[in-house]
Amino acid sequence: MEPRAAGKRPAGDDVPRKAKRKTNKGLAQCLKEYKEAIHDMHLSNEEMIREFDEMARVEDEVKKTRQKLGGFMWMQKSLQDPFHPRGPRELRGGCRAPQRGFEDIPFV
């Protein structure tokens, strides 16, 4: 039974979705706890500034990673759906003049 069960899942899906969500929540929770704990630490002004700069850098990395993953999810959905809009013009309704189709040409 093991080979059949292993064949059902794709090779890249080693970590279950629930575990991935827990990891992301864990990172956010850890950052929140660190922000709260930093005020209780006895740091000099320079060390405090360095710590806040490091926190800001980590938050920026988290935001960039989320944006990147969101882009990958959009790409994945667009590749699966044959009728998915393919660009900004389709999303906004288009900015070009409407094209004339065969039904618009009068019969001669």
PDB file of N, CA and C in Angstrom:
ATOM      1  N   MET A   1       0.806  -1.205   0.000  1.00  0.00           N
ATOM      2  CA  MET A   1       0.000   0.000   0.000  1.00  0.00           C
ATOM      3  C   MET A   1       0.850   1.271   0.000  1.00  0.00           C
ATOM      4  N   GLU A   2       2.049   1.221   0.486  1.00  0.00           N
ATOM      5  CA  GLU A   2       2.870   2.420   0.575  1.00  0.00           C
ATOM      6  C   GLU A   2       3.198   3.035  -0.779  1.00  0.00           C
ATOM      7  N   PRO A   3       3.572   2.245  -1.812  1.00  0.00           N
ATOM      8  CA  PRO A   3       3.885   2.883  -3.092  1.00  0.00           C
ATOM      9  C   PRO A   3       2.685   3.623  -3.678  1.00  0.00           C
ATOM     10  N   ARG A   4       1.482   3.071  -3.504  1.00  0.00           N
ATOM     11  CA  ARG A   4       0.308   3.727  -4.051  1.00  0.00           C
ATOM     12  C   ARG A   4       0.019   5.031  -3.298  1.00  0.00           C
ATOM     13  N   ALA A   5       0.164   5.023  -1.992  1.00  0.00           N
ATOM     14  CA  ALA A   5      -0.072   6.229  -1.198  1.00  0.00           C
ATOM     15  C   ALA A   5       0.962   7.300  -1.530  1.00  0.00           C
ATOM     16  N   ALA A   6       2.196   6.897  -1.761  1.00  0.00           N
ATOM     17  CA  ALA A   6       3.241   7.859  -2.094  1.00  0.00           C
ATOM     18  C   ALA A   6       3.019   8.428  -3.486  1.00  0.00           C
ATOM     19  N   GLY A   7       2.400   7.670  -4.378  1.00  0.00           N
ATOM     20  CA  GLY A   7       2.173   8.135  -5.738  1.00  0.00           C
ATOM     21  C   GLY A   7       1.070   9.170  -5.843  1.00  0.00           C
ATOM     22  N   LYS A   8       0.193   9.263  -4.873  1.00  0.00           N
ATOM     23  CA  LYS A   8      -0.917  10.207  -4.926  1.00  0.00           C
ATOM     24  C   LYS A   8      -0.454  11.645  -4.734  1.00  0.00           C
ATOM     25  N   ARG A   9       0.522  11.863  -3.880  1.00  0.00           N
ATOM     26  CA  ARG A   9       0.985  13.213  -3.598  1.00  0.00           C
ATOM     27  C   ARG A   9       2.114  13.599  -4.532  1.00  0.00           C
ATOM     28  N   PRO A  10       2.157  14.879  -4.961  1.00  0.00           N
ATOM     29  CA  PRO A  10       3.298  15.331  -5.761  1.00  0.00           C
ATOM     30  C   PRO A  10       4.575  15.323  -4.927  1.00  0.00           C
ATOM     31  N   ALA A  11       5.698  15.206  -5.592  1.00  0.00           N
ATOM     32  CA  ALA A  11       6.981  15.092  -4.895  1.00  0.00           C
ATOM     33  C   ALA A  11       7.311  16.348  -4.092  1.00  0.00           C
ATOM     34  N   GLY A  12       6.913  17.533  -4.562  1.00  0.00           N
ATOM     35  CA  GLY A  12       7.258  18.774  -3.878  1.00  0.00           C
ATOM     36  C   GLY A  12       6.378  19.082  -2.686  1.00  0.00           C
ATOM     37  N   ASP A  13       5.355  18.278  -2.444  1.00  0.00           N
ATOM     38  CA  ASP A  13       4.413  18.558  -1.363  1.00  0.00           C
ATOM     39  C   ASP A  13       4.783  17.748  -0.124  1.00  0.00           C
ATOM     40  N   ASP A  14       6.006  17.933   0.351  1.00  0.00           N
ATOM     41  CA  ASP A  14       6.487  17.167   1.501  1.00  0.00           C
ATOM     42  C   ASP A  14       5.892  17.664   2.808  1.00  0.00           C
ATOM     43  N   VAL A  15       5.616  18.965   2.907  1.00  0.00           N
ATOM     44  CA  VAL A  15       5.101  19.543   4.140  1.00  0.00           C
ATOM     45  C   VAL A  15       3.599  19.758   3.971  1.00  0.00           C
ATOM     46  N   PRO A  16       2.786  19.210   4.864  1.00  0.00           N
ATOM     47  CA  PRO A  16       1.333  19.405   4.754  1.00  0.00           C
ATOM     48  C   PRO A  16       0.950  20.876   4.887  1.00  0.00           C
ATOM     49  N   ARG A  17      -0.202  21.245   4.311  1.00  0.00           N
ATOM     50  CA  ARG A  17      -0.647  22.641   4.336  1.00  0.00           C
ATOM     51  C   ARG A  17      -0.819  23.156   5.755  1.00  0.00           C
ATOM     52  N   LYS A  18      -1.364  22.314   6.629  1.00  0.00           N
ATOM     53  CA  LYS A  18      -1.599  22.743   8.006  1.00  0.00           C
ATOM     54  C   LYS A  18      -0.275  23.103   8.687  1.00  0.00           C
ATOM     55  N   ALA A  19       0.752  22.315   8.427  1.00  0.00           N
ATOM     56  CA  ALA A  19       2.063  22.600   9.017  1.00  0.00           C
ATOM     57  C   ALA A  19       2.629  23.903   8.468  1.00  0.00           C
ATOM     58  N   LYS A  20       2.409  24.180   7.168  1.00  0.00           N
ATOM     59  CA  LYS A  20       2.897  25.430   6.589  1.00  0.00           C
ATOM     60  C   LYS A  20       2.206  26.622   7.241  1.00  0.00           C
ATOM     61  N   ARG A  21       0.876  26.507   7.446  1.00  0.00           N
ATOM     62  CA  ARG A  21       0.149  27.597   8.090  1.00  0.00           C
ATOM     63  C   ARG A  21       0.651  27.817   9.503  1.00  0.00           C
ATOM     64  N   LYS A  22       0.909  26.716  10.221  1.00  0.00           N
ATOM     65  CA  LYS A  22       1.415  26.836  11.590  1.00  0.00           C
ATOM     66  C   LYS A  22       2.779  27.516  11.593  1.00  0.00           C
ATOM     67  N   THR A  23       3.616  27.198  10.605  1.00  0.00           N
ATOM     68  CA  THR A  23       4.938  27.807  10.524  1.00  0.00           C
ATOM     69  C   THR A  23       4.816  29.305  10.297  1.00  0.00           C
ATOM     70  N   ASN A  24       3.937  29.711   9.369  1.00  0.00           N
ATOM     71  CA  ASN A  24       3.753  31.139   9.105  1.00  0.00           C
ATOM     72  C   ASN A  24       3.193  31.853  10.325  1.00  0.00           C
ATOM     73  N   LYS A  25       2.225  31.238  11.001  1.00  0.00           N
ATOM     74  CA  LYS A  25       1.668  31.842  12.204  1.00  0.00           C
ATOM     75  C   LYS A  25       2.716  31.889  13.304  1.00  0.00           C
ATOM     76  N   GLY A  26       3.548  30.867  13.380  1.00  0.00           N
ATOM     77  CA  GLY A  26       4.598  30.826  14.387  1.00  0.00           C
ATOM     78  C   GLY A  26       5.600  31.945  14.200  1.00  0.00           C
ATOM     79  N   LEU A  27       5.946  32.247  12.951  1.00  0.00           N
ATOM     80  CA  LEU A  27       6.884  33.326  12.670  1.00  0.00           C
ATOM     81  C   LEU A  27       6.288  34.669  13.083  1.00  0.00           C
ATOM     82  N   ALA A  28       5.028  34.895  12.752  1.00  0.00           N
ATOM     83  CA  ALA A  28       4.372  36.148  13.120  1.00  0.00           C
ATOM     84  C   ALA A  28       4.256  36.264  14.639  1.00  0.00           C
ATOM     85  N   GLN A  29       3.910  35.162  15.294  1.00  0.00           N
ATOM     86  CA  GLN A  29       3.777  35.168  16.757  1.00  0.00           C
ATOM     87  C   GLN A  29       5.130  35.429  17.418  1.00  0.00           C
ATOM     88  N   CYS A  30       6.175  34.815  16.891  1.00  0.00           N
ATOM     89  CA  CYS A  30       7.520  34.993  17.441  1.00  0.00           C
ATOM     90  C   CYS A  30       7.955  36.454  17.317  1.00  0.00           C
ATOM     91  N   LEU A  31       7.679  37.060  16.168  1.00  0.00           N
ATOM     92  CA  LEU A  31       8.041  38.456  15.957  1.00  0.00           C
ATOM     93  C   LEU A  31       7.270  39.363  16.916  1.00  0.00           C
ATOM     94  N   LYS A  32       5.988  39.058  17.130  1.00  0.00           N
ATOM     95  CA  LYS A  32       5.166  39.848  18.051  1.00  0.00           C
ATOM     96  C   LYS A  32       5.697  39.740  19.483  1.00  0.00           C
ATOM     97  N   GLU A  33       6.025  38.520  19.904  1.00  0.00           N
ATOM     98  CA  GLU A  33       6.560  38.321  21.253  1.00  0.00           C
ATOM     99  C   GLU A  33       7.890  39.044  21.426  1.00  0.00           C
ATOM    100  N   TYR A  34       8.719  39.029  20.382  1.00  0.00           N
ATOM    101  CA  TYR A  34      10.014  39.702  20.449  1.00  0.00           C
ATOM    102  C   TYR A  34       9.820  41.209  20.593  1.00  0.00           C
ATOM    103  N   LYS A  35       8.835  41.763  19.864  1.00  0.00           N
ATOM    104  CA  LYS A  35       8.569  43.200  19.975  1.00  0.00           C
ATOM    105  C   LYS A  35       8.158  43.570  21.396  1.00  0.00           C
ATOM    106  N   GLU A  36       7.357  42.704  22.017  1.00  0.00           N
ATOM    107  CA  GLU A  36       6.922  42.973  23.385  1.00  0.00           C
ATOM    108  C   GLU A  36       8.073  42.807  24.380  1.00  0.00           C
ATOM    109  N   ALA A  37       8.936  41.835  24.151  1.00  0.00           N
ATOM    110  CA  ALA A  37      10.021  41.538  25.091  1.00  0.00           C
ATOM    111  C   ALA A  37      11.179  42.525  24.985  1.00  0.00           C
ATOM    112  N   ILE A  38      11.316  43.182  23.850  1.00  0.00           N
ATOM    113  CA  ILE A  38      12.473  44.061  23.652  1.00  0.00           C
ATOM    114  C   ILE A  38      12.437  45.248  24.618  1.00  0.00           C
ATOM    115  N   HIS A  39      11.244  45.647  25.041  1.00  0.00           N
ATOM    116  CA  HIS A  39      11.136  46.775  25.969  1.00  0.00           C
ATOM    117  C   HIS A  39      11.637  46.413  27.367  1.00  0.00           C
ATOM    118  N   ASP A  40      11.612  45.129  27.704  1.00  0.00           N
ATOM    119  CA  ASP A  40      12.083  44.687  29.017  1.00  0.00           C
ATOM    120  C   ASP A  40      13.591  44.440  29.044  1.00  0.00           C
ATOM    121  N   MET A  41      14.215  44.389  27.878  1.00  0.00           N
ATOM    122  CA  MET A  41      15.661  44.160  27.817  1.00  0.00           C
ATOM    123  C   MET A  41      16.390  45.446  28.201  1.00  0.00           C
ATOM    124  N   HIS A  42      17.547  45.282  28.798  1.00  0.00           N
ATOM    125  CA  HIS A  42      18.356  46.436  29.182  1.00  0.00           C
ATOM    126  C   HIS A  42      19.392  46.666  28.089  1.00  0.00           C
ATOM    127  N   LEU A  43      19.013  47.502  27.126  1.00  0.00           N
ATOM    128  CA  LEU A  43      19.885  47.772  25.988  1.00  0.00           C
ATOM    129  C   LEU A  43      20.235  49.253  25.949  1.00  0.00           C
ATOM    130  N   SER A  44      21.397  49.544  25.391  1.00  0.00           N
ATOM    131  CA  SER A  44      21.755  50.948  25.193  1.00  0.00           C
ATOM    132  C   SER A  44      20.943  51.480  24.005  1.00  0.00           C
ATOM    133  N   ASN A  45      20.985  52.784  23.825  1.00  0.00           N
ATOM    134  CA  ASN A  45      20.234  53.392  22.719  1.00  0.00           C
ATOM    135  C   ASN A  45      20.675  52.831  21.371  1.00  0.00           C
ATOM    136  N   GLU A  46      21.978  52.673  21.194  1.00  0.00           N
ATOM    137  CA  GLU A  46      22.492  52.158  19.921  1.00  0.00           C
ATOM    138  C   GLU A  46      22.038  50.721  19.677  1.00  0.00           C
ATOM    139  N   GLU A  47      22.092  49.905  20.733  1.00  0.00           N
ATOM    140  CA  GLU A  47      21.640  48.517  20.592  1.00  0.00           C
ATOM    141  C   GLU A  47      20.147  48.454  20.294  1.00  0.00           C
ATOM    142  N   MET A  48      19.383  49.337  20.928  1.00  0.00           N
ATOM    143  CA  MET A  48      17.938  49.376  20.697  1.00  0.00           C
ATOM    144  C   MET A  48      17.646  49.743  19.238  1.00  0.00           C
ATOM    145  N   ILE A  49      18.361  50.729  18.724  1.00  0.00           N
ATOM    146  CA  ILE A  49      18.169  51.139  17.328  1.00  0.00           C
ATOM    147  C   ILE A  49      18.527  49.991  16.393  1.00  0.00           C
ATOM    148  N   ARG A  50      19.641  49.297  16.685  1.00  0.00           N
ATOM    149  CA  ARG A  50      20.035  48.147  15.858  1.00  0.00           C
ATOM    150  C   ARG A  50      18.959  47.063  15.867  1.00  0.00           C
ATOM    151  N   GLU A  51      18.409  46.792  17.052  1.00  0.00           N
ATOM    152  CA  GLU A  51      17.371  45.761  17.166  1.00  0.00           C
ATOM    153  C   GLU A  51      16.120  46.142  16.373  1.00  0.00           C
ATOM    154  N   PHE A  52      15.710  47.406  16.463  1.00  0.00           N
ATOM    155  CA  PHE A  52      14.529  47.844  15.719  1.00  0.00           C
ATOM    156  C   PHE A  52      14.785  47.810  14.213  1.00  0.00           C
ATOM    157  N   ASP A  53      16.000  48.166  13.798  1.00  0.00           N
ATOM    158  CA  ASP A  53      16.345  48.072  12.375  1.00  0.00           C
ATOM    159  C   ASP A  53      16.274  46.627  11.893  1.00  0.00           C
ATOM    160  N   GLU A  54      16.777  45.721  12.713  1.00  0.00           N
ATOM    161  CA  GLU A  54      16.735  44.293  12.368  1.00  0.00           C
ATOM    162  C   GLU A  54      15.288  43.803  12.272  1.00  0.00           C
ATOM    163  N   MET A  55      14.448  44.247  13.212  1.00  0.00           N
ATOM    164  CA  MET A  55      13.029  43.863  13.171  1.00  0.00           C
ATOM    165  C   MET A  55      12.365  44.380  11.903  1.00  0.00           C
ATOM    166  N   ALA A  56      12.656  45.617  11.536  1.00  0.00           N
ATOM    167  CA  ALA A  56      12.070  46.197  10.327  1.00  0.00           C
ATOM    168  C   ALA A  56      12.525  45.420   9.092  1.00  0.00           C
ATOM    169  N   ARG A  57      13.795  45.016   9.070  1.00  0.00           N
ATOM    170  CA  ARG A  57      14.315  44.246   7.939  1.00  0.00           C
ATOM    171  C   ARG A  57      13.605  42.901   7.834  1.00  0.00           C
ATOM    172  N   VAL A  58      13.409  42.243   8.966  1.00  0.00           N
ATOM    173  CA  VAL A  58      12.726  40.942   8.967  1.00  0.00           C
ATOM    174  C   VAL A  58      11.276  41.104   8.511  1.00  0.00           C
ATOM    175  N   GLU A  59      10.600  42.155   8.980  1.00  0.00           N
ATOM    176  CA  GLU A  59       9.217  42.394   8.557  1.00  0.00           C
ATOM    177  C   GLU A  59       9.144  42.638   7.051  1.00  0.00           C
ATOM    178  N   ASP A  60      10.115  43.387   6.509  1.00  0.00           N
ATOM    179  CA  ASP A  60      10.143  43.620   5.061  1.00  0.00           C
ATOM    180  C   ASP A  60      10.330  42.313   4.298  1.00  0.00           C
ATOM    181  N   GLU A  61      11.213  41.450   4.807  1.00  0.00           N
ATOM    182  CA  GLU A  61      11.423  40.155   4.153  1.00  0.00           C
ATOM    183  C   GLU A  61      10.150  39.317   4.176  1.00  0.00           C
ATOM    184  N   VAL A  62       9.432  39.354   5.304  1.00  0.00           N
ATOM    185  CA  VAL A  62       8.180  38.596   5.408  1.00  0.00           C
ATOM    186  C   VAL A  62       7.169  39.127   4.399  1.00  0.00           C
ATOM    187  N   LYS A  63       7.052  40.458   4.284  1.00  0.00           N
ATOM    188  CA  LYS A  63       6.117  41.054   3.326  1.00  0.00           C
ATOM    189  C   LYS A  63       6.478  40.661   1.896  1.00  0.00           C
ATOM    190  N   LYS A  64       7.774  40.745   1.557  1.00  0.00           N
ATOM    191  CA  LYS A  64       8.207  40.394   0.202  1.00  0.00           C
ATOM    192  C   LYS A  64       7.917  38.931  -0.098  1.00  0.00           C
ATOM    193  N   THR A  65       8.153  38.069   0.880  1.00  0.00           N
ATOM    194  CA  THR A  65       7.896  36.643   0.689  1.00  0.00           C
ATOM    195  C   THR A  65       6.412  36.395   0.475  1.00  0.00           C
ATOM    196  N   ARG A  66       5.571  37.056   1.258  1.00  0.00           N
ATOM    197  CA  ARG A  66       4.119  36.892   1.085  1.00  0.00           C
ATOM    198  C   ARG A  66       3.673  37.385  -0.284  1.00  0.00           C
ATOM    199  N   GLN A  67       4.228  38.526  -0.733  1.00  0.00           N
ATOM    200  CA  GLN A  67       3.871  39.043  -2.051  1.00  0.00           C
ATOM    201  C   GLN A  67       4.309  38.077  -3.141  1.00  0.00           C
ATOM    202  N   LYS A  68       5.522  37.531  -2.973  1.00  0.00           N
ATOM    203  CA  LYS A  68       6.035  36.593  -3.962  1.00  0.00           C
ATOM    204  C   LYS A  68       5.162  35.343  -4.020  1.00  0.00           C
ATOM    205  N   LEU A  69       4.788  34.826  -2.857  1.00  0.00           N
ATOM    206  CA  LEU A  69       3.934  33.642  -2.817  1.00  0.00           C
ATOM    207  C   LEU A  69       2.564  33.946  -3.392  1.00  0.00           C
ATOM    208  N   GLY A  70       2.044  35.140  -3.140  1.00  0.00           N
ATOM    209  CA  GLY A  70       0.768  35.536  -3.720  1.00  0.00           C
ATOM    210  C   GLY A  70       0.842  35.576  -5.231  1.00  0.00           C
ATOM    211  N   GLY A  71       1.951  36.052  -5.768  1.00  0.00           N
ATOM    212  CA  GLY A  71       2.153  36.058  -7.218  1.00  0.00           C
ATOM    213  C   GLY A  71       2.202  34.659  -7.781  1.00  0.00           C
ATOM    214  N   PHE A  72       2.858  33.756  -7.074  1.00  0.00           N
ATOM    215  CA  PHE A  72       2.913  32.370  -7.540  1.00  0.00           C
ATOM    216  C   PHE A  72       1.534  31.732  -7.513  1.00  0.00           C
ATOM    217  N   MET A  73       0.747  32.055  -6.472  1.00  0.00           N
ATOM    218  CA  MET A  73      -0.603  31.498  -6.403  1.00  0.00           C
ATOM    219  C   MET A  73      -1.446  32.016  -7.556  1.00  0.00           C
ATOM    220  N   TRP A  74      -1.302  33.314  -7.906  1.00  0.00           N
ATOM    221  CA  TRP A  74      -2.047  33.885  -9.021  1.00  0.00           C
ATOM    222  C   TRP A  74      -1.642  33.200 -10.316  1.00  0.00           C
ATOM    223  N   MET A  75      -0.331  32.998 -10.486  1.00  0.00           N
ATOM    224  CA  MET A  75       0.148  32.340 -11.703  1.00  0.00           C
ATOM    225  C   MET A  75      -0.402  30.928 -11.791  1.00  0.00           C
ATOM    226  N   GLN A  76      -0.414  30.217 -10.683  1.00  0.00           N
ATOM    227  CA  GLN A  76      -0.896  28.846 -10.678  1.00  0.00           C
ATOM    228  C   GLN A  76      -2.373  28.814 -11.059  1.00  0.00           C
ATOM    229  N   LYS A  77      -3.182  29.712 -10.501  1.00  0.00           N
ATOM    230  CA  LYS A  77      -4.605  29.756 -10.827  1.00  0.00           C
ATOM    231  C   LYS A  77      -4.806  30.111 -12.294  1.00  0.00           C
ATOM    232  N   SER A  78      -4.024  31.062 -12.792  1.00  0.00           N
ATOM    233  CA  SER A  78      -4.204  31.483 -14.173  1.00  0.00           C
ATOM    234  C   SER A  78      -3.806  30.372 -15.141  1.00  0.00           C
ATOM    235  N   LEU A  79      -2.841  29.555 -14.770  1.00  0.00           N
ATOM    236  CA  LEU A  79      -2.442  28.454 -15.644  1.00  0.00           C
ATOM    237  C   LEU A  79      -3.478  27.338 -15.636  1.00  0.00           C
ATOM    238  N   GLN A  80      -4.169  27.156 -14.522  1.00  0.00           N
ATOM    239  CA  GLN A  80      -5.174  26.104 -14.439  1.00  0.00           C
ATOM    240  C   GLN A  80      -6.470  26.504 -15.124  1.00  0.00           C
ATOM    241  N   ASP A  81      -6.819  27.785 -15.129  1.00  0.00           N
ATOM    242  CA  ASP A  81      -8.088  28.253 -15.675  1.00  0.00           C
ATOM    243  C   ASP A  81      -7.861  28.793 -17.087  1.00  0.00           C
ATOM    244  N   PRO A  82      -8.431  28.150 -18.122  1.00  0.00           N
ATOM    245  CA  PRO A  82      -8.191  28.618 -19.494  1.00  0.00           C
ATOM    246  C   PRO A  82      -8.849  29.968 -19.784  1.00  0.00           C
ATOM    247  N   PHE A  83      -9.842  30.395 -19.001  1.00  0.00           N
ATOM    248  CA  PHE A  83     -10.533  31.651 -19.255  1.00  0.00           C
ATOM    249  C   PHE A  83     -10.100  32.760 -18.305  1.00  0.00           C
ATOM    250  N   HIS A  84      -9.005  32.547 -17.593  1.00  0.00           N
ATOM    251  CA  HIS A  84      -8.512  33.543 -16.641  1.00  0.00           C
ATOM    252  C   HIS A  84      -7.975  34.747 -17.414  1.00  0.00           C
ATOM    253  N   PRO A  85      -8.252  35.996 -16.972  1.00  0.00           N
ATOM    254  CA  PRO A  85      -7.722  37.174 -17.672  1.00  0.00           C
ATOM    255  C   PRO A  85      -6.201  37.127 -17.729  1.00  0.00           C
ATOM    256  N   ARG A  86      -5.634  37.513 -18.844  1.00  0.00           N
ATOM    257  CA  ARG A  86      -4.199  37.348 -19.058  1.00  0.00           C
ATOM    258  C   ARG A  86      -3.361  38.601 -18.838  1.00  0.00           C
ATOM    259  N   GLY A  87      -3.947  39.704 -18.466  1.00  0.00           N
ATOM    260  CA  GLY A  87      -3.119  40.878 -18.261  1.00  0.00           C
ATOM    261  C   GLY A  87      -3.907  42.044 -17.716  1.00  0.00           C
ATOM    262  N   PRO A  88      -3.250  43.194 -17.533  1.00  0.00           N
ATOM    263  CA  PRO A  88      -3.915  44.335 -16.913  1.00  0.00           C
ATOM    264  C   PRO A  88      -5.062  44.890 -17.749  1.00  0.00           C
ATOM    265  N   ARG A  89      -4.975  44.795 -19.073  1.00  0.00           N
ATOM    266  CA  ARG A  89      -6.049  45.341 -19.902  1.00  0.00           C
ATOM    267  C   ARG A  89      -7.328  44.545 -19.718  1.00  0.00           C
ATOM    268  N   GLU A  90      -7.199  43.232 -19.635  1.00  0.00           N
ATOM    269  CA  GLU A  90      -8.384  42.406 -19.439  1.00  0.00           C
ATOM    270  C   GLU A  90      -8.975  42.631 -18.053  1.00  0.00           C
ATOM    271  N   LEU A  91      -8.121  42.914 -17.076  1.00  0.00           N
ATOM    272  CA  LEU A  91      -8.605  43.117 -15.719  1.00  0.00           C
ATOM    273  C   LEU A  91      -9.365  44.431 -15.579  1.00  0.00           C
ATOM    274  N   ARG A  92      -8.927  45.461 -16.311  1.00  0.00           N
ATOM    275  CA  ARG A  92      -9.544  46.774 -16.173  1.00  0.00           C
ATOM    276  C   ARG A  92     -10.607  47.042 -17.233  1.00  0.00           C
ATOM    277  N   GLY A  93     -10.873  46.102 -18.087  1.00  0.00           N
ATOM    278  CA  GLY A  93     -11.880  46.314 -19.111  1.00  0.00           C
ATOM    279  C   GLY A  93     -11.300  46.815 -20.415  1.00  0.00           C
ATOM    280  N   GLY A  94     -10.023  46.983 -20.493  1.00  0.00           N
ATOM    281  CA  GLY A  94      -9.377  47.380 -21.742  1.00  0.00           C
ATOM    282  C   GLY A  94      -9.286  48.881 -21.888  1.00  0.00           C
ATOM    283  N   CYS A  95      -8.265  49.331 -22.601  1.00  0.00           N
ATOM    284  CA  CYS A  95      -8.110  50.756 -22.844  1.00  0.00           C
ATOM    285  C   CYS A  95      -7.950  51.022 -24.339  1.00  0.00           C
ATOM    286  N   ARG A  96      -8.078  50.000 -25.153  1.00  0.00           N
ATOM    287  CA  ARG A  96      -8.014  50.174 -26.601  1.00  0.00           C
ATOM    288  C   ARG A  96      -9.427  50.340 -27.147  1.00  0.00           C
ATOM    289  N   ALA A  97      -9.513  50.851 -28.372  1.00  0.00           N
ATOM    290  CA  ALA A  97     -10.809  50.951 -29.040  1.00  0.00           C
ATOM    291  C   ALA A  97     -11.321  49.540 -29.304  1.00  0.00           C
ATOM    292  N   PRO A  98     -12.628  49.338 -29.208  1.00  0.00           N
ATOM    293  CA  PRO A  98     -13.157  47.994 -29.446  1.00  0.00           C
ATOM    294  C   PRO A  98     -12.878  47.534 -30.873  1.00  0.00           C
ATOM    295  N   GLN A  99     -12.535  46.290 -31.014  1.00  0.00           N
ATOM    296  CA  GLN A  99     -12.240  45.719 -32.324  1.00  0.00           C
ATOM    297  C   GLN A  99     -13.541  45.372 -33.030  1.00  0.00           C
ATOM    298  N   ARG A 100     -13.553  45.548 -34.326  1.00  0.00           N
ATOM    299  CA  ARG A 100     -14.740  45.188 -35.095  1.00  0.00           C
ATOM    300  C   ARG A 100     -14.667  43.718 -35.444  1.00  0.00           C
ATOM    301  N   GLY A 101     -15.737  43.033 -35.168  1.00  0.00           N
ATOM    302  CA  GLY A 101     -15.813  41.623 -35.505  1.00  0.00           C
ATOM    303  C   GLY A 101     -16.566  41.433 -36.806  1.00  0.00           C
ATOM    304  N   PHE A 102     -16.707  40.187 -37.233  1.00  0.00           N
ATOM    305  CA  PHE A 102     -17.410  39.899 -38.474  1.00  0.00           C
ATOM    306  C   PHE A 102     -18.880  40.315 -38.404  1.00  0.00           C
ATOM    307  N   GLU A 103     -19.473  40.226 -37.216  1.00  0.00           N
ATOM    308  CA  GLU A 103     -20.891  40.568 -37.094  1.00  0.00           C
ATOM    309  C   GLU A 103     -21.131  42.068 -37.237  1.00  0.00           C
ATOM    310  N   ASP A 104     -20.088  42.907 -37.067  1.00  0.00           N
ATOM    311  CA  ASP A 104     -20.234  44.357 -37.196  1.00  0.00           C
ATOM    312  C   ASP A 104     -20.136  44.829 -38.645  1.00  0.00           C
ATOM    313  N   ILE A 105     -19.590  44.014 -39.532  1.00  0.00           N
ATOM    314  CA  ILE A 105     -19.405  44.404 -40.928  1.00  0.00           C
ATOM    315  C   ILE A 105     -20.715  44.153 -41.680  1.00  0.00           C
ATOM    316  N   PRO A 106     -21.250  45.184 -42.339  1.00  0.00           N
ATOM    317  CA  PRO A 106     -22.512  44.976 -43.066  1.00  0.00           C
ATOM    318  C   PRO A 106     -22.323  44.012 -44.230  1.00  0.00           C
ATOM    319  N   PHE A 107     -23.349  43.229 -44.489  1.00  0.00           N
ATOM    320  CA  PHE A 107     -23.308  42.259 -45.582  1.00  0.00           C
ATOM    321  C   PHE A 107     -23.415  42.997 -46.901  1.00  0.00           C
ATOM    322  N   VAL A 108     -22.536  42.718 -47.855  1.00  0.00           N
ATOM    323  CA  VAL A 108     -22.559  43.382 -49.163  1.00  0.00           C
ATOM    324  C   VAL A 108     -23.019  42.424 -50.220  1.00  0.00           C
TER     325      VAL A 108
END
